[in-house]
Short mmCIF file of C-alpha atoms in Angstrom, two decimals:
data_model
loop_
_atom_site.label_atom_id
_atom_site.label_comp_id
_atom_site.label_asym_id
_atom_site.label_seq_id
_atom_site.Cartn_x
_atom_site.Cartn_y
_atom_site.Cartn_z
CA UNK A 28 53.02 -11.76 -35.39
CA UNK A 29 50.81 -8.48 -36.08
CA UNK A 30 50.96 -5.73 -33.85
CA UNK A 31 47.28 -4.71 -34.95
CA UNK A 32 45.08 -2.40 -32.04
CA UNK A 33 42.57 -4.33 -30.61
CA UNK A 34 39.29 -1.58 -30.44
CA UNK A 35 37.26 -2.14 -26.79
CA UNK A 36 33.86 -0.84 -27.57
CA UNK A 37 32.77 1.58 -24.40
CA UNK A 38 30.33 0.70 -22.02
CA UNK A 39 27.47 2.87 -23.20
CA UNK A 40 27.79 0.65 -26.38
CA UNK A 41 27.52 -3.37 -24.47
CA UNK A 42 24.92 -2.50 -22.44
CA UNK A 43 22.44 0.37 -24.49
CA UNK A 44 19.56 -2.81 -24.85
CA UNK A 45 19.03 -2.41 -20.69
CA UNK A 46 20.33 0.99 -19.63
CA UNK A 47 18.58 3.38 -22.24
CA UNK A 48 15.12 1.04 -20.70
CA UNK A 49 15.77 1.45 -17.07
CA UNK A 50 17.39 5.34 -17.62
CA UNK A 51 13.70 6.11 -19.19
CA UNK A 52 11.74 3.88 -16.38
CA UNK A 53 14.16 5.77 -14.14
CA UNK A 54 12.94 8.73 -15.20
CA UNK A 55 8.90 8.53 -15.26
CA UNK A 56 9.31 7.45 -11.28
CA UNK A 57 11.39 10.50 -11.07
CA UNK A 58 8.86 12.67 -12.53
CA UNK A 59 5.79 10.34 -10.43
CA UNK A 60 6.59 10.89 -7.73
CA UNK A 61 7.69 14.47 -7.77
CA UNK A 62 4.12 15.22 -8.99
CA UNK A 63 2.42 16.60 -5.65
CA UNK A 64 -0.10 14.49 -5.55
CA UNK A 65 2.07 11.33 -5.50
CA UNK A 66 4.04 13.43 -2.30
CA UNK A 67 0.71 13.42 0.27
CA UNK A 68 -0.49 9.96 -1.14
CA UNK A 69 3.06 8.82 -0.01
CA UNK A 70 3.19 11.04 2.79
CA UNK A 71 -0.29 10.05 4.50
CA UNK A 72 1.66 6.62 3.25
CA UNK A 73 4.56 6.46 5.61
CA UNK A 74 1.62 8.53 8.33
CA UNK A 75 -0.27 5.22 8.83
CA UNK A 76 2.57 2.42 8.75
CA UNK A 77 3.85 4.15 11.81
CA UNK A 78 0.41 4.93 13.50
CA UNK A 79 -0.82 0.78 13.88
CA UNK A 80 -3.23 1.45 16.77
CA UNK A 81 -5.29 2.43 13.71
CA UNK A 82 -5.60 -0.92 11.67
CA UNK A 83 -5.14 -3.17 14.90
CA UNK A 84 -8.08 -1.83 16.16
CA UNK A 85 -10.49 -1.96 13.26
CA UNK A 86 -8.65 -5.60 12.78
CA UNK A 87 -9.81 -6.22 16.07
CA UNK A 88 -12.97 -5.24 15.34
CA UNK A 89 -13.40 -7.28 11.61
CA UNK A 90 -13.05 -10.20 13.91
CA UNK A 91 -15.79 -10.09 16.33
CA UNK A 92 -17.91 -10.49 13.08
CA UNK A 93 -18.98 -13.60 12.16
CA UNK A 94 -19.37 -13.34 8.40
CA UNK A 95 -15.96 -12.54 8.27
CA UNK A 96 -14.32 -15.49 9.61
CA UNK A 97 -16.25 -17.14 7.61
CA UNK A 98 -15.09 -15.88 4.74
CA UNK A 99 -11.37 -15.27 5.24
CA UNK A 100 -10.84 -16.48 8.81
CA UNK A 101 -9.06 -14.42 11.77
CA UNK A 102 -7.71 -11.80 10.34
CA UNK A 103 -3.48 -11.50 11.08
CA UNK A 104 -2.04 -8.47 12.49
CA UNK A 105 -1.63 -6.31 9.40
CA UNK A 106 2.29 -7.19 7.83
CA UNK A 107 4.45 -3.32 7.59
CA UNK A 108 4.83 -4.83 3.25
CA UNK A 109 0.91 -4.44 3.07
CA UNK A 110 0.28 -0.52 4.20
CA UNK A 111 2.84 0.20 1.46
CA UNK A 112 0.85 -1.45 -1.04
CA UNK A 113 -2.46 -0.20 0.59
CA UNK A 114 -4.29 3.64 -0.24
CA UNK A 115 -4.60 5.70 2.68
CA UNK A 116 -5.05 9.82 2.75
CA UNK A 117 -5.12 11.84 5.74
CA UNK A 118 -7.43 15.22 6.01
CA UNK A 119 -8.28 17.70 8.52
CA UNK A 120 -4.63 18.83 9.56
CA UNK A 121 -4.28 14.58 9.42
CA UNK A 122 -7.03 14.16 11.78
CA UNK A 123 -8.97 12.85 9.62
CA UNK A 124 -8.54 8.85 7.70
CA UNK A 125 -9.36 6.68 4.96
CA UNK A 126 -7.43 3.66 4.42
CA UNK A 127 -7.45 0.39 2.37
CA UNK A 128 -4.97 -2.40 3.12
CA UNK A 129 -4.67 -5.66 2.50
CA UNK A 130 -5.90 -8.16 5.17
CA UNK A 131 -4.99 -12.54 5.63
CA UNK A 132 -7.19 -14.01 7.01
CA UNK A 133 -6.56 -18.27 8.02
CA UNK A 134 -9.23 -19.05 4.69
CA UNK A 135 -8.07 -15.99 2.26
CA UNK A 136 -7.57 -12.97 1.69
CA UNK A 137 -9.21 -8.91 1.77
CA UNK A 138 -8.94 -5.46 1.65
CA UNK A 139 -10.43 -3.38 4.66
CA UNK A 140 -11.31 -0.33 3.56
CA UNK A 141 -11.55 2.12 7.24
CA UNK A 142 -12.32 5.83 7.42
CA UNK A 143 -11.82 7.28 11.42
CA UNK A 144 -11.96 10.05 12.75
CA UNK A 145 -8.93 11.09 15.40
CA UNK A 146 -10.37 12.05 18.97
CA UNK A 147 -8.12 13.43 20.95
CA UNK A 148 -5.11 9.61 20.79
CA UNK A 149 -7.72 7.67 19.51
CA UNK A 150 -9.57 6.61 16.53
CA UNK A 151 -13.05 6.78 16.31
CA UNK A 152 -14.33 4.83 13.49
CA UNK A 153 -17.03 6.00 10.97
CA UNK A 154 -16.95 2.78 8.34
CA UNK A 155 -14.59 -0.87 8.52
CA UNK A 156 -15.63 -2.56 5.67
CA UNK A 157 -14.22 -5.75 4.49
CA UNK A 158 -13.68 -6.35 0.28
CA UNK A 159 -13.40 -9.91 -1.24
CA UNK A 160 -12.97 -11.50 -4.75
CA UNK A 161 -13.53 -14.93 -3.62
CA UNK A 162 -16.47 -14.34 -3.32
CA UNK A 163 -16.96 -11.33 -4.54
CA UNK A 164 -19.23 -9.61 -0.82
CA UNK A 165 -18.87 -6.47 0.82
CA UNK A 166 -18.81 -7.22 4.48
CA UNK A 167 -19.81 -4.19 6.66
CA UNK A 168 -18.37 -4.12 9.62
CA UNK A 169 -19.08 -0.47 10.70
CA UNK A 170 -20.39 2.01 8.57
CA UNK A 171 -22.27 5.61 10.70
CA UNK A 172 -22.34 7.46 7.97
#
């Protein structure tokens, strides 16, 4: 019986095929998060995430539109993941917002674009538009521009 030494490879040598690309992707994502625009966007999305009345009242108004009811049906309450996937931009000391969020009705899905100003503690909607891919159309619920 030989007493040869068995040389064991290092962790990096065994796992380089997935660890190096993962590290590069991690550094890229970290760089994106550290840019000023990304930080503002993340802050805006978090603010929209916490402001339920902003999108609940908009959905209420959209559900009163006959064309929306025909196209995607009654819009269900927005889940928190849809808000995180969406886009929110606050301006005017966080008293104005432009929000785009995925919506789901009992007949289909779409996007709801909302533009609103905060007056006191309530949102005054300037624009509510539902965008749909199938059939491709925009349904204007409200447009006060």
